[in-house]
Coordinates of C-alpha atoms and ligand atoms in Angstrom, one line a residue:
M480 CA 67.5 198.9 95.5
A481 CA 69.5 196.4 93.5
K482 CA 70.0 193.1 95.1
K483 CA 73.6 192.3 96.3
V484 CA 75.0 189.0 95.0
A485 CA 78.2 187.3 96.2
V486 CA 80.0 185.3 93.5
I487 CA 82.5 182.8 94.9
G488 CA 85.5 182.3 92.5
A489 CA 86.6 184.1 89.4
G490 CA 87.1 181.1 87.1
V491 CA 84.9 180.7 84.0
S492 CA 81.8 180.1 86.1
G493 CA 82.5 183.2 88.2
L494 CA 83.2 185.5 85.3
I495 CA 80.0 184.6 83.4
S496 CA 78.0 184.8 86.6
L497 CA 79.3 188.4 87.1
K498 CA 78.3 189.3 83.6
C499 CA 74.8 187.8 84.0
C500 CA 74.4 189.8 87.3
V501 CA 75.3 193.0 85.5
D502 CA 72.9 192.2 82.6
E503 CA 70.1 191.7 85.1
G504 CA 70.9 194.9 87.0
L505 CA 72.0 193.0 90.1
E506 CA 75.0 194.2 92.2
P507 CA 77.7 191.6 92.3
T508 CA 80.8 191.2 94.4
C509 CA 83.2 188.4 93.4
F510 CA 85.7 186.9 95.9
E511 CA 88.7 185.2 94.4
R512 CA 91.3 183.5 96.6
T513 CA 94.2 184.0 94.1
K514 CA 95.4 187.2 92.6
D515 CA 94.1 186.7 89.1
I516 CA 91.1 185.4 87.0
G517 CA 90.8 182.2 84.9
G518 CA 90.7 179.5 87.6
L519 CA 91.7 176.2 86.1
W520 CA 92.8 177.8 82.8
R521 CA 95.6 179.8 84.4
F522 CA 98.6 177.5 84.2
Q523 CA 101.2 177.8 86.8
E524 CA 104.5 175.9 87.3
N525 CA 103.8 175.1 90.9
V526 CA 100.7 173.5 92.3
E527 CA 98.6 175.8 94.5
D528 CA 96.5 174.7 97.4
G529 CA 92.8 175.3 96.8
R530 CA 93.0 175.8 93.1
A531 CA 92.8 173.5 90.1
S532 CA 96.1 172.6 88.6
I533 CA 96.8 171.8 84.9
Y534 CA 99.8 170.5 82.9
Q535 CA 101.6 172.8 80.6
S536 CA 100.2 171.3 77.4
V537 CA 96.5 171.2 78.1
I538 CA 94.5 172.0 74.9
T539 CA 90.7 172.3 74.9
N540 CA 88.7 169.2 73.9
T541 CA 85.8 171.4 72.8
S542 CA 86.1 173.7 69.8
K543 CA 86.1 177.5 69.8
E544 CA 82.8 177.9 68.0
M545 CA 81.1 175.5 70.5
S546 CA 82.9 176.8 73.6
C547 CA 82.4 180.6 73.3
F548 CA 79.9 182.6 75.3
S549 CA 76.7 183.3 73.4
D550 CA 77.1 187.0 72.6
F551 CA 80.9 187.0 72.3
P552 CA 82.4 184.8 69.5
M553 CA 86.1 184.1 69.8
P554 CA 88.4 186.1 67.5
E555 CA 88.4 184.9 64.0
D556 CA 92.1 184.1 63.9
F557 CA 92.0 181.9 67.1
P558 CA 92.7 178.2 66.4
N559 CA 89.8 175.8 66.6
F560 CA 91.2 174.0 69.6
L561 CA 93.0 176.3 72.0
H562 CA 96.1 176.0 74.1
N563 CA 95.2 176.9 77.8
S564 CA 97.0 180.2 77.5
K565 CA 94.9 181.1 74.4
L566 CA 91.7 180.3 76.1
L567 CA 92.8 182.4 79.1
E568 CA 93.4 185.2 76.7
Y569 CA 89.8 184.9 75.5
F570 CA 88.5 185.1 79.1
R571 CA 90.7 188.2 79.6
I572 CA 89.3 189.9 76.5
F573 CA 85.8 188.9 77.7
A574 CA 86.3 190.3 81.2
K575 CA 87.7 193.5 79.7
K576 CA 84.9 194.0 77.1
F577 CA 82.2 193.7 79.8
D578 CA 84.2 195.5 82.4
L579 CA 84.0 192.7 85.0
L580 CA 87.3 193.2 86.8
K581 CA 86.0 196.0 88.9
Y582 CA 83.7 193.7 90.8
I583 CA 86.4 191.2 91.8
Q584 CA 88.2 191.3 95.2
F585 CA 91.4 189.3 94.6
Q586 CA 93.3 187.4 97.3
T587 CA 90.1 187.1 99.2
T588 CA 89.0 183.6 100.3
V589 CA 85.5 182.8 101.3
L590 CA 85.6 181.1 104.7
S591 CA 81.9 180.5 105.3
V592 CA 78.4 181.1 103.9
K593 CA 75.6 181.0 106.5
K594 CA 71.9 181.8 106.5
R595 CA 71.0 185.0 108.4
P596 CA 68.7 184.6 111.4
D597 CA 65.9 186.1 109.4
F598 CA 66.6 183.9 106.3
S599 CA 63.0 182.6 106.0
S600 CA 61.8 186.1 105.3
S601 CA 64.8 187.9 103.9
G602 CA 66.6 185.0 102.1
Q603 CA 69.9 186.7 103.0
W604 CA 73.3 185.2 103.6
E605 CA 76.2 186.1 105.8
V606 CA 79.5 185.6 103.9
V607 CA 82.8 185.6 105.9
T608 CA 85.9 186.3 103.8
E609 CA 89.6 186.5 104.6
N610 CA 92.1 188.9 103.0
K611 CA 95.7 188.9 104.1
G612 CA 94.8 187.6 107.6
Q613 CA 91.9 190.1 107.9
E614 CA 88.4 188.5 108.3
Q615 CA 85.4 190.4 107.2
S616 CA 81.7 189.6 107.3
S617 CA 79.1 191.0 104.8
V618 CA 75.5 190.4 104.1
F619 CA 74.2 189.4 100.6
D620 CA 70.8 188.9 99.1
A621 CA 72.0 185.9 97.0
V622 CA 75.1 183.7 96.5
M623 CA 76.5 182.1 93.4
V624 CA 78.9 179.2 94.3
C625 CA 81.5 179.0 91.5
N626 CA 84.5 177.4 93.2
G627 CA 85.1 174.6 90.6
H628 CA 85.3 170.9 91.3
H629 CA 88.8 170.0 90.2
I630 CA 90.5 170.9 93.5
L631 CA 90.5 167.9 95.9
P632 CA 92.4 165.0 94.3
H633 CA 90.8 161.5 94.6
I634 CA 93.3 158.6 94.9
P635 CA 91.5 155.4 96.0
L636 CA 94.7 153.9 97.6
E637 CA 92.6 151.2 99.3
E638 CA 92.1 149.7 95.8
F639 CA 95.9 149.4 95.4
P640 CA 97.1 146.9 98.0
G641 CA 100.9 147.0 98.3
I642 CA 101.2 150.7 97.5
E643 CA 102.9 151.1 100.9
R644 CA 105.7 148.7 99.7
F645 CA 106.1 150.4 96.3
K646 CA 109.6 151.9 96.1
G647 CA 109.0 154.1 93.1
Q648 CA 107.4 157.5 92.9
Y649 CA 103.7 158.1 92.8
F650 CA 101.4 161.1 92.6
H651 CA 98.0 162.4 91.4
S652 CA 97.7 163.8 87.8
R653 CA 97.1 167.2 89.4
Q654 CA 100.8 167.3 90.3
Y655 CA 101.9 166.6 86.7
K656 CA 103.2 169.6 84.8
C657 CA 105.6 168.5 82.0
P658 CA 107.4 165.4 80.7
E659 CA 110.9 166.6 81.8
G660 CA 112.6 164.3 84.3
F661 CA 110.7 161.2 83.1
E662 CA 113.3 160.2 80.4
G663 CA 113.9 156.5 80.2
K664 CA 111.4 155.6 82.9
H665 CA 108.8 152.9 83.1
I666 CA 105.6 154.6 83.9
L667 CA 102.1 153.4 84.8
V668 CA 99.2 155.8 84.3
V669 CA 96.1 154.7 86.2
G670 CA 92.7 155.7 84.8
I671 CA 91.3 156.5 81.4
G672 CA 90.0 160.0 81.3
N673 CA 91.2 162.9 79.1
S674 CA 94.0 163.7 81.5
A675 CA 95.2 160.1 81.7
A676 CA 95.3 159.8 77.9
D677 CA 97.1 163.2 77.5
I678 CA 99.7 162.5 80.1
A679 CA 100.3 158.9 78.8
V680 CA 100.8 160.2 75.3
E681 CA 103.1 163.1 76.4
L682 CA 105.2 160.9 78.6
S683 CA 105.5 158.1 76.1
K684 CA 107.6 160.4 73.9
K685 CA 110.4 160.4 76.5
A686 CA 109.8 157.4 78.7
A687 CA 111.1 153.9 78.1
Q688 CA 107.6 152.5 78.3
V689 CA 104.2 153.7 79.4
F690 CA 101.3 151.5 80.6
I691 CA 97.8 152.8 80.9
S692 CA 95.6 150.8 83.3
T693 CA 91.9 150.8 82.9
R694 CA 89.1 148.7 84.3
G695 CA 86.3 149.9 82.0
G696 CA 88.0 151.0 78.8
S697 CA 86.7 153.9 76.8
W698 CA 85.9 155.1 73.3
I699 CA 88.5 157.4 71.9
I700 CA 87.5 160.1 69.5
S701 CA 89.6 162.4 67.3
R702 CA 89.3 166.2 67.4
I703 CA 89.2 166.0 63.6
S704 CA 85.9 164.9 62.2
K705 CA 84.1 164.9 58.9
D706 CA 85.9 167.0 56.2
G707 CA 88.3 168.0 59.0
Y708 CA 85.7 170.0 61.0
P709 CA 86.0 169.9 64.8
W710 CA 84.3 166.8 66.2
D711 CA 81.9 168.6 68.4
M712 CA 80.5 170.7 65.5
I713 CA 79.4 167.5 63.8
F714 CA 78.4 165.6 67.0
H715 CA 76.2 168.2 68.8
T716 CA 73.3 168.9 66.4
R717 CA 69.6 169.2 67.3
Y718 CA 68.9 166.7 64.6
K719 CA 71.1 164.0 66.2
S720 CA 69.8 164.9 69.6
M721 CA 66.3 164.3 68.3
L722 CA 67.4 160.9 66.9
Q723 CA 68.8 160.0 70.3
D724 CA 65.5 160.7 71.9
V725 CA 63.4 158.7 69.5
L726 CA 65.5 155.7 68.4
P727 CA 65.5 152.6 70.5
R728 CA 68.6 152.1 72.7
I729 CA 69.8 149.1 70.8
V730 CA 69.8 150.9 67.5
L731 CA 71.7 153.8 69.1
K732 CA 74.2 151.5 70.6
W733 CA 74.8 149.9 67.2
M734 CA 75.2 153.2 65.5
R735 CA 77.6 154.4 68.1
N736 CA 79.7 151.3 67.9
Q737 CA 79.9 151.7 64.2
Q738 CA 80.8 155.3 64.4
M739 CA 83.5 154.9 67.1
D740 CA 85.2 151.9 65.4
R741 CA 85.4 153.6 62.0
W742 CA 88.7 155.1 63.0
F743 CA 90.3 152.0 64.6
S744 CA 88.9 148.9 66.2
H745 CA 88.7 149.5 70.0
E746 CA 88.7 145.8 70.5
N747 CA 92.0 145.3 68.8
Y748 CA 93.6 148.1 70.7
A749 CA 92.4 146.7 74.1
L750 CA 90.4 149.8 74.7
E751 CA 86.8 148.6 74.1
P752 CA 84.5 149.8 76.8
Q753 CA 83.3 147.0 79.1
N754 CA 79.7 148.2 79.2
K755 CA 78.8 149.4 75.8
N756 CA 75.2 150.1 76.8
L757 CA 76.3 153.2 78.6
M758 CA 76.5 156.6 76.9
K759 CA 79.7 157.5 78.9
E760 CA 81.7 160.3 77.7
S761 CA 84.5 159.5 75.2
I762 CA 88.0 160.6 75.5
V763 CA 89.2 163.2 72.9
N764 CA 92.7 162.3 71.9
D765 CA 94.3 162.2 68.4
E766 CA 97.5 160.5 69.3
L767 CA 96.7 157.7 71.7
P768 CA 95.9 155.1 69.0
S769 CA 99.1 155.9 67.1
H770 CA 101.2 155.6 70.2
I771 CA 99.6 152.2 71.0
L772 CA 100.3 151.2 67.4
R773 CA 104.0 151.9 67.8
G774 CA 104.2 150.2 71.2
A775 CA 105.1 153.3 73.2
I776 CA 101.9 152.8 75.2
K777 CA 100.4 149.4 76.3
V778 CA 96.9 149.2 77.6
K779 CA 96.5 147.0 80.8
S780 CA 93.6 145.9 82.9
K781 CA 92.9 147.1 86.5
V782 CA 95.8 146.8 89.0
R783 CA 95.3 143.9 91.4
E784 CA 98.4 144.5 93.5
L785 CA 101.7 146.4 93.7
T786 CA 105.0 145.1 94.9
E787 CA 108.2 147.0 95.6
T788 CA 108.9 147.4 91.9
S789 CA 106.2 145.8 89.9
A790 CA 102.5 145.9 89.1
I791 CA 100.3 142.8 89.0
F792 CA 97.1 143.2 87.0
E793 CA 93.7 141.5 87.3
D794 CA 94.3 139.4 84.2
G795 CA 97.4 137.9 86.0
T796 CA 100.0 139.7 83.9
V797 CA 102.9 141.4 85.6
E798 CA 105.0 144.4 84.6
E799 CA 108.3 144.7 86.3
D800 CA 110.5 147.7 87.1
I801 CA 107.8 150.3 87.3
D802 CA 109.5 153.6 88.3
V803 CA 106.5 156.0 88.4
I804 CA 102.7 155.7 88.9
V805 CA 100.5 158.6 87.9
F806 CA 97.0 158.4 89.4
A807 CA 94.7 160.1 86.9
T808 CA 91.8 159.1 89.1
G809 CA 89.7 162.3 89.3
Y810 CA 88.5 164.5 92.0
T811 CA 86.3 164.6 95.1
L812 CA 83.6 167.3 95.3
S813 CA 84.1 169.7 98.2
F814 CA 82.6 172.9 99.5
P815 CA 84.7 173.7 102.6
F816 CA 82.9 177.0 103.2
L817 CA 79.3 175.6 103.1
E818 CA 77.6 173.9 105.9
D819 CA 77.1 170.2 105.2
S820 CA 73.3 170.5 104.8
L821 CA 73.5 173.1 102.0
V822 CA 74.9 171.0 99.2
K823 CA 74.4 167.4 99.9
V824 CA 76.4 164.7 98.1
E825 CA 75.4 161.3 99.3
N826 CA 74.6 157.9 97.8
N827 CA 76.2 158.9 94.6
M828 CA 73.7 161.7 94.1
V829 CA 74.0 165.5 94.2
S830 CA 70.9 166.8 95.8
L831 CA 70.5 170.0 93.7
F832 CA 67.5 170.9 91.6
K833 CA 68.9 170.8 88.0
Y834 CA 72.4 170.6 89.4
M835 CA 72.0 174.1 90.8
F836 CA 69.5 174.8 93.6
P837 CA 69.4 173.2 97.0
P838 CA 65.7 172.2 97.3
H839 CA 65.2 172.6 101.0
H840 CA 65.6 176.3 101.5
E841 CA 62.7 178.7 102.2
K842 CA 64.1 181.1 99.6
P843 CA 65.9 180.2 96.3
T844 CA 68.9 182.6 96.9
L845 CA 71.8 180.2 96.5
A846 CA 72.9 178.5 93.3
C847 CA 75.8 176.4 92.3
I848 CA 77.2 177.3 88.9
G849 CA 79.5 174.8 87.0
L850 CA 78.9 171.8 89.3
I851 CA 78.2 169.7 86.2
Q852 CA 79.9 167.6 83.5
P853 CA 78.0 167.9 80.3
L854 CA 78.8 165.8 77.2
G855 CA 79.6 169.1 75.5
P856 CA 81.5 172.3 76.3
I857 CA 80.9 173.6 79.8
F858 CA 81.1 177.3 78.9
P859 CA 77.7 177.7 77.3
T860 CA 76.3 175.4 80.0
V861 CA 77.4 177.6 82.9
E862 CA 76.3 180.7 81.0
L863 CA 72.7 179.4 80.8
Q864 CA 72.9 178.3 84.4
A865 CA 73.9 181.8 85.4
R866 CA 71.3 183.4 83.2
W867 CA 68.6 181.4 84.9
A868 CA 70.0 181.8 88.5
T869 CA 70.1 185.6 88.2
R870 CA 66.5 185.7 87.0
V871 CA 65.4 183.4 89.8
F872 CA 67.1 185.8 92.3
K873 CA 65.2 188.7 90.8
G874 CA 61.9 186.9 91.1
L875 CA 61.3 186.8 87.4
C876 CA 61.5 183.0 87.4
T877 CA 60.1 180.8 90.2
L878 CA 61.1 177.3 91.4
P879 CA 58.5 174.6 92.0
S880 CA 57.7 173.3 95.4
E881 CA 60.3 171.4 97.5
K882 CA 58.4 168.1 96.8
T883 CA 58.4 168.6 93.1
M884 CA 62.1 169.5 93.1
M885 CA 63.0 166.4 95.1
E886 CA 61.0 164.2 92.7
D887 CA 62.8 165.8 89.8
I888 CA 66.2 165.2 91.5
I889 CA 65.4 161.5 92.1
E890 CA 64.0 161.0 88.6
R891 CA 67.1 162.6 87.1
H892 CA 69.4 160.5 89.3
K893 CA 67.7 157.3 88.0
K894 CA 68.0 158.4 84.4
R895 CA 71.6 159.3 84.8
I896 CA 72.5 155.9 86.3
D897 CA 70.6 154.3 83.4
L898 CA 72.5 156.3 80.8
F899 CA 75.9 156.7 82.3
G900 CA 76.3 154.0 84.9
E901 CA 77.0 153.8 88.6
S902 CA 80.6 155.0 88.6
Q903 CA 81.4 157.8 91.0
S904 CA 83.2 159.6 88.1
Q905 CA 79.8 160.0 86.4
I906 CA 78.0 161.7 89.2
L907 CA 77.8 165.1 87.4
Q908 CA 77.4 163.7 83.9
T909 CA 74.5 165.1 81.8
N910 CA 73.4 165.2 78.2
Y911 CA 74.3 168.3 76.4
I912 CA 71.6 169.8 74.2
S913 CA 68.7 168.5 76.3
Y914 CA 70.1 170.1 79.4
L915 CA 70.8 173.4 77.7
D916 CA 67.2 173.4 76.3
E917 CA 65.8 172.7 79.7
L918 CA 67.6 175.8 81.2
A919 CA 66.7 177.9 78.2
L920 CA 63.1 177.0 78.5
E921 CA 63.1 178.3 82.1
I922 CA 64.1 181.8 80.9
G923 CA 62.2 181.7 77.6
A924 CA 65.3 181.7 75.4
K925 CA 64.8 178.3 73.7
P926 CA 64.6 178.7 69.9
E927 CA 61.1 177.9 68.6
L928 CA 61.9 175.8 65.5
L929 CA 58.5 175.9 63.8
S930 CA 58.0 179.6 63.9
L931 CA 61.7 180.1 62.9
L932 CA 61.1 177.8 59.9
L933 CA 58.2 180.1 58.8
K934 CA 60.0 183.3 59.4
D935 CA 63.6 182.5 58.5
P936 CA 63.9 179.1 56.8
K937 CA 67.7 179.4 56.1
L938 CA 68.4 180.1 59.8
A939 CA 66.0 177.3 60.9
V940 CA 67.9 174.7 58.8
K941 CA 71.2 175.8 60.3
V942 CA 69.8 175.7 63.8
Y943 CA 68.4 172.2 63.4
F944 CA 71.0 170.5 61.3
G945 CA 74.0 172.6 62.1
P946 CA 76.1 172.6 65.3
C947 CA 74.1 173.6 68.4
N948 CA 76.2 176.4 69.6
S949 CA 75.5 179.0 72.2
Y950 CA 74.3 181.7 69.8
Q951 CA 71.1 179.8 69.4
Y952 CA 70.1 180.8 72.9
R953 CA 70.3 184.5 72.0
L954 CA 67.8 184.4 69.1
V955 CA 64.7 185.0 71.2
G956 CA 63.6 185.9 74.7
P957 CA 65.3 188.0 77.4
G958 CA 68.9 188.7 76.5
Q959 CA 68.2 188.5 72.8
W960 CA 71.3 189.6 70.8
E961 CA 70.9 191.0 67.3
G962 CA 74.3 189.6 66.3
A963 CA 73.2 186.0 67.0
R964 CA 71.7 185.3 63.6
R965 CA 74.9 186.5 61.9
A966 CA 77.1 184.6 64.2
I967 CA 75.3 181.4 63.3
L968 CA 75.5 182.1 59.6
T969 CA 79.1 183.1 59.6
Q970 CA 80.6 180.5 61.9
K971 CA 82.2 178.6 59.0
Q972 CA 84.3 181.6 58.2
R973 CA 85.7 181.7 61.8
I974 CA 86.5 178.0 61.6
L975 CA 88.4 178.2 58.3
K976 CA 90.2 181.5 58.9
P977 CA 93.0 180.0 61.1
L978 CA 93.2 177.0 58.8
K979 CA 93.5 178.5 55.3
T980 CA 96.7 180.2 56.0
R981 CA 98.4 179.7 52.7
A982 CA 97.3 181.7 49.6
L983 CA 96.4 179.2 47.0
E984 CA 96.5 179.8 43.3
P985 CA 92.9 180.3 42.3
S986 CA 92.0 176.9 41.0
S987 CA 90.8 176.8 37.4
N988 CA 87.1 176.8 37.2
F989 CA 87.2 173.8 35.0
S990 CA 85.4 171.3 37.0
V991 CA 85.5 167.5 36.4
S992 CA 82.1 166.9 37.9
F993 CA 80.7 169.6 35.6
L994 CA 82.3 167.9 32.6
L995 CA 80.9 164.5 33.6
K996 CA 77.4 166.0 33.9
I997 CA 77.8 167.5 30.4
L998 CA 79.1 164.2 29.0
G999 CA 76.3 162.3 30.7
L1000 CA 73.7 164.6 29.1
L1001 CA 75.4 164.3 25.7
A1002 CA 75.3 160.5 26.0
V1003 CA 71.5 160.6 26.7
V1004 CA 71.0 162.9 23.7
V1005 CA 73.2 160.7 21.4
A1006 CA 71.4 157.6 22.6
F1007 CA 68.1 159.2 21.8
F1008 CA 69.0 160.4 18.3
S1009 CA 70.9 157.3 17.5
R1010 CA 67.7 155.4 17.3
F1011 CA 66.6 157.5 14.4
L1012 CA 70.0 157.2 12.7
W1013 CA 70.2 153.4 12.8
F1014 CA 66.7 152.4 12.2
Ligands
FAD654 C1 92.5 169.4 82.5 C2 91.1 169.8 82.2 C3 90.7 170.2 81.0 C4 89.4 170.7 80.7 N1 89.1 171.0 79.4 C5 87.8 171.4 79.1 C6 87.5 171.7 77.8 O1 88.3 171.7 76.8 N2 86.2 172.1 77.5 C7 85.3 172.2 78.5 O2 84.1 172.6 78.2 N3 85.6 171.9 79.8 C8 86.8 171.5 80.1 N4 87.2 171.2 81.4 C9 86.1 171.4 82.4 C10 86.4 172.5 83.4 O3 85.7 172.2 84.6 C11 85.9 173.9 82.9 O4 86.6 174.2 81.7 C12 86.0 175.2 83.7 O5 87.3 175.7 83.7 C13 85.6 175.1 85.1 O6 85.5 176.5 85.6 P1 85.0 176.9 87.0 O7 85.0 178.4 87.0 O8 83.7 176.2 87.4 O9 86.1 176.4 88.0 P2 87.6 176.8 88.2 O10 88.2 177.1 86.9 O11 88.3 175.7 89.0 O12 87.6 178.2 89.0 C14 87.2 178.2 90.4 C15 87.8 179.5 91.0 O13 87.3 179.7 92.3 C16 88.4 180.1 93.2 N5 88.0 179.6 94.6 C17 87.9 178.3 95.0 N6 87.5 178.3 96.3 C18 87.4 179.6 96.7 C19 87.1 180.2 97.9 N7 86.8 179.5 99.0 N8 87.1 181.6 98.0 C20 87.4 182.3 96.9 N9 87.7 181.8 95.7 C21 87.7 180.4 95.6 C22 89.6 179.4 92.6 O14 90.8 180.1 93.0 C23 89.3 179.5 91.1 O15 89.8 180.7 90.6 C24 88.5 170.8 81.7 C25 88.8 170.4 83.0 C26 90.1 169.9 83.3 C27 90.5 169.5 84.7
NAG655 C1 87.1 167.7 78.4 O1 88.1 167.3 79.3 C2 87.8 167.5 80.7 C3 88.9 167.1 81.6 O2 89.2 165.8 81.5 C4 86.5 166.8 81.1 O3 86.1 167.1 82.4 C5 85.4 167.2 80.1 O4 84.2 166.4 80.4 C6 85.8 166.9 78.7 N1 84.8 167.4 77.8 C7 84.3 166.7 76.7 C8 83.2 167.2 76.0 O5 84.8 165.6 76.4
NAG656 C1 86.1 181.2 38.9 O1 84.8 181.6 39.1 C2 84.6 182.6 40.1 C3 83.2 182.9 40.2 O2 82.4 181.8 40.1 C4 85.4 183.9 39.7 O3 85.3 184.8 40.7 C5 86.9 183.5 39.5 O4 87.6 184.6 39.0 C6 87.0 182.3 38.5 N1 88.4 181.9 38.4 C7 89.1 181.7 37.2 C8 90.5 181.3 37.3 O5 88.5 181.9 36.1

């Protein structure tokens, strides 16, 4: 009999988990507390309890060719970076194509997930749900936890002495929806993540003055990279990932500084990261530097104290007449329906094997999907997580012993601190390609470069030097997709389609470089024969 799997949440992680269950012949049921799919990506005017909340203008920071699921490229005419409504449209087409909606019970909240008394032999869970006041309990063979981690706002008020005196308005970035109502105000945005930068830029178009306060600074990168291609297609290649593994840290640091400062000097714009040894994620924002350049945004250091109307910063400077403070200070992890012991977060460490499996259970029948912050797009990441989890549930893949898993967790924790630093905001940070490869290796879907080079050199070159997109994990192994090769070779078409929207006169085939080559050749010939002419 097919194993029954409970999937908690119908955001991106939940949807892909459903598909993987179906692919593996498992029998999924998805519980979603709201009345629709999409999770974070479904914008709403009002903030809902228990669900992530975004502002109206959110645009992806990862490009469409890097963000799509591995056997379902985004429509050719979709732009390369998507407005949240467009990305939601992709998830809707995806859910329809693979007929996933029929597995989802909407307006059903998971209240608790508990081990059954016979767990050590059955591995089964009791899941209690609530729908319109009705509680129901059901038994499942496995559970996929996909509830997202942008729900519980984190505002470290204790770091802002005087906040109780402050007479203006203050709120978490989660409450921010649009710039209306902020005309002519003096606004302080605290924090320097993607949301902080987006909100500061948007508000600065209407406000009298925007300040952005940061302790650590950050690198800022543009969505537009070499020759106008999306940044992540240039950034995430196997070749570069290999260089990262072999080059000494000091060389890497130098290369990174060079690369980041090519656009503008982060030092001159007061944005330079304090600890440049860390590989911390950069912010993706095209407008922030230009708004700083025209004075609409001023970068300040950490807040030391607030008074009724002003902010005093650690460098001693004071900004008067602050009307609004936006805390873009991130989120706290929370799993209200799990017992504390199931998913432990303590001492700045998430005790999960490869960010997915609690190591202490007799049976590996519970997995967290999407509890991670990769340096690249999350969508292919959660897909590989779900592919692995479902194969573990089926018994096709096995996990190592508890001891080995604990050692791996601690080792990974040390490496993460070394690479990304101690900050609480970095607790889920991982590398991109190396983590994907690790998961793919578990299920046997990692592309084998050497044999690929012998069999299909053209493809091998693309896989190694080209962008490391999700299609690469459908070339071999279980879940192989015959369209993967073509998807890799035709991605440029899908990038250019929404860009080349004006018919150009076919340019004349007369090429200057060709002419120069001919002239050069002629010069050599003339020089050669001239010897005979003159002497
Ligand atoms: C502003 C912003 C922009 C981002 N941009 C990008 C980007 O461009 N590229 C990228 O790769 N990543 C981006 N991310 C990362 C983001 O985490 C992922 O894109 C992704 O949407 C997370 O999906 P999820 O399914 O894990 O969680 P969510 O989208 O939060 O979905 C969780 C779902 O679970 C449901 N749920 C929660 N609790 C329960 C319960 N107890 N019972 C039943 N249902 C429940 C919720 O209602 C929700 O539908 C962004 C994040 C933010 C905050
Ligand atoms: C994109 O933005 C979100 C929200 O701030 C962030 O969590 C994620 O890590 C960013 N991704 C990249 C690759 O920068
Ligand atoms: C230029 O060359 C291409 C093939 O190389 C041809 O298809 C096209 O018609 C040529 N254009 C002109 C203007 O001659």
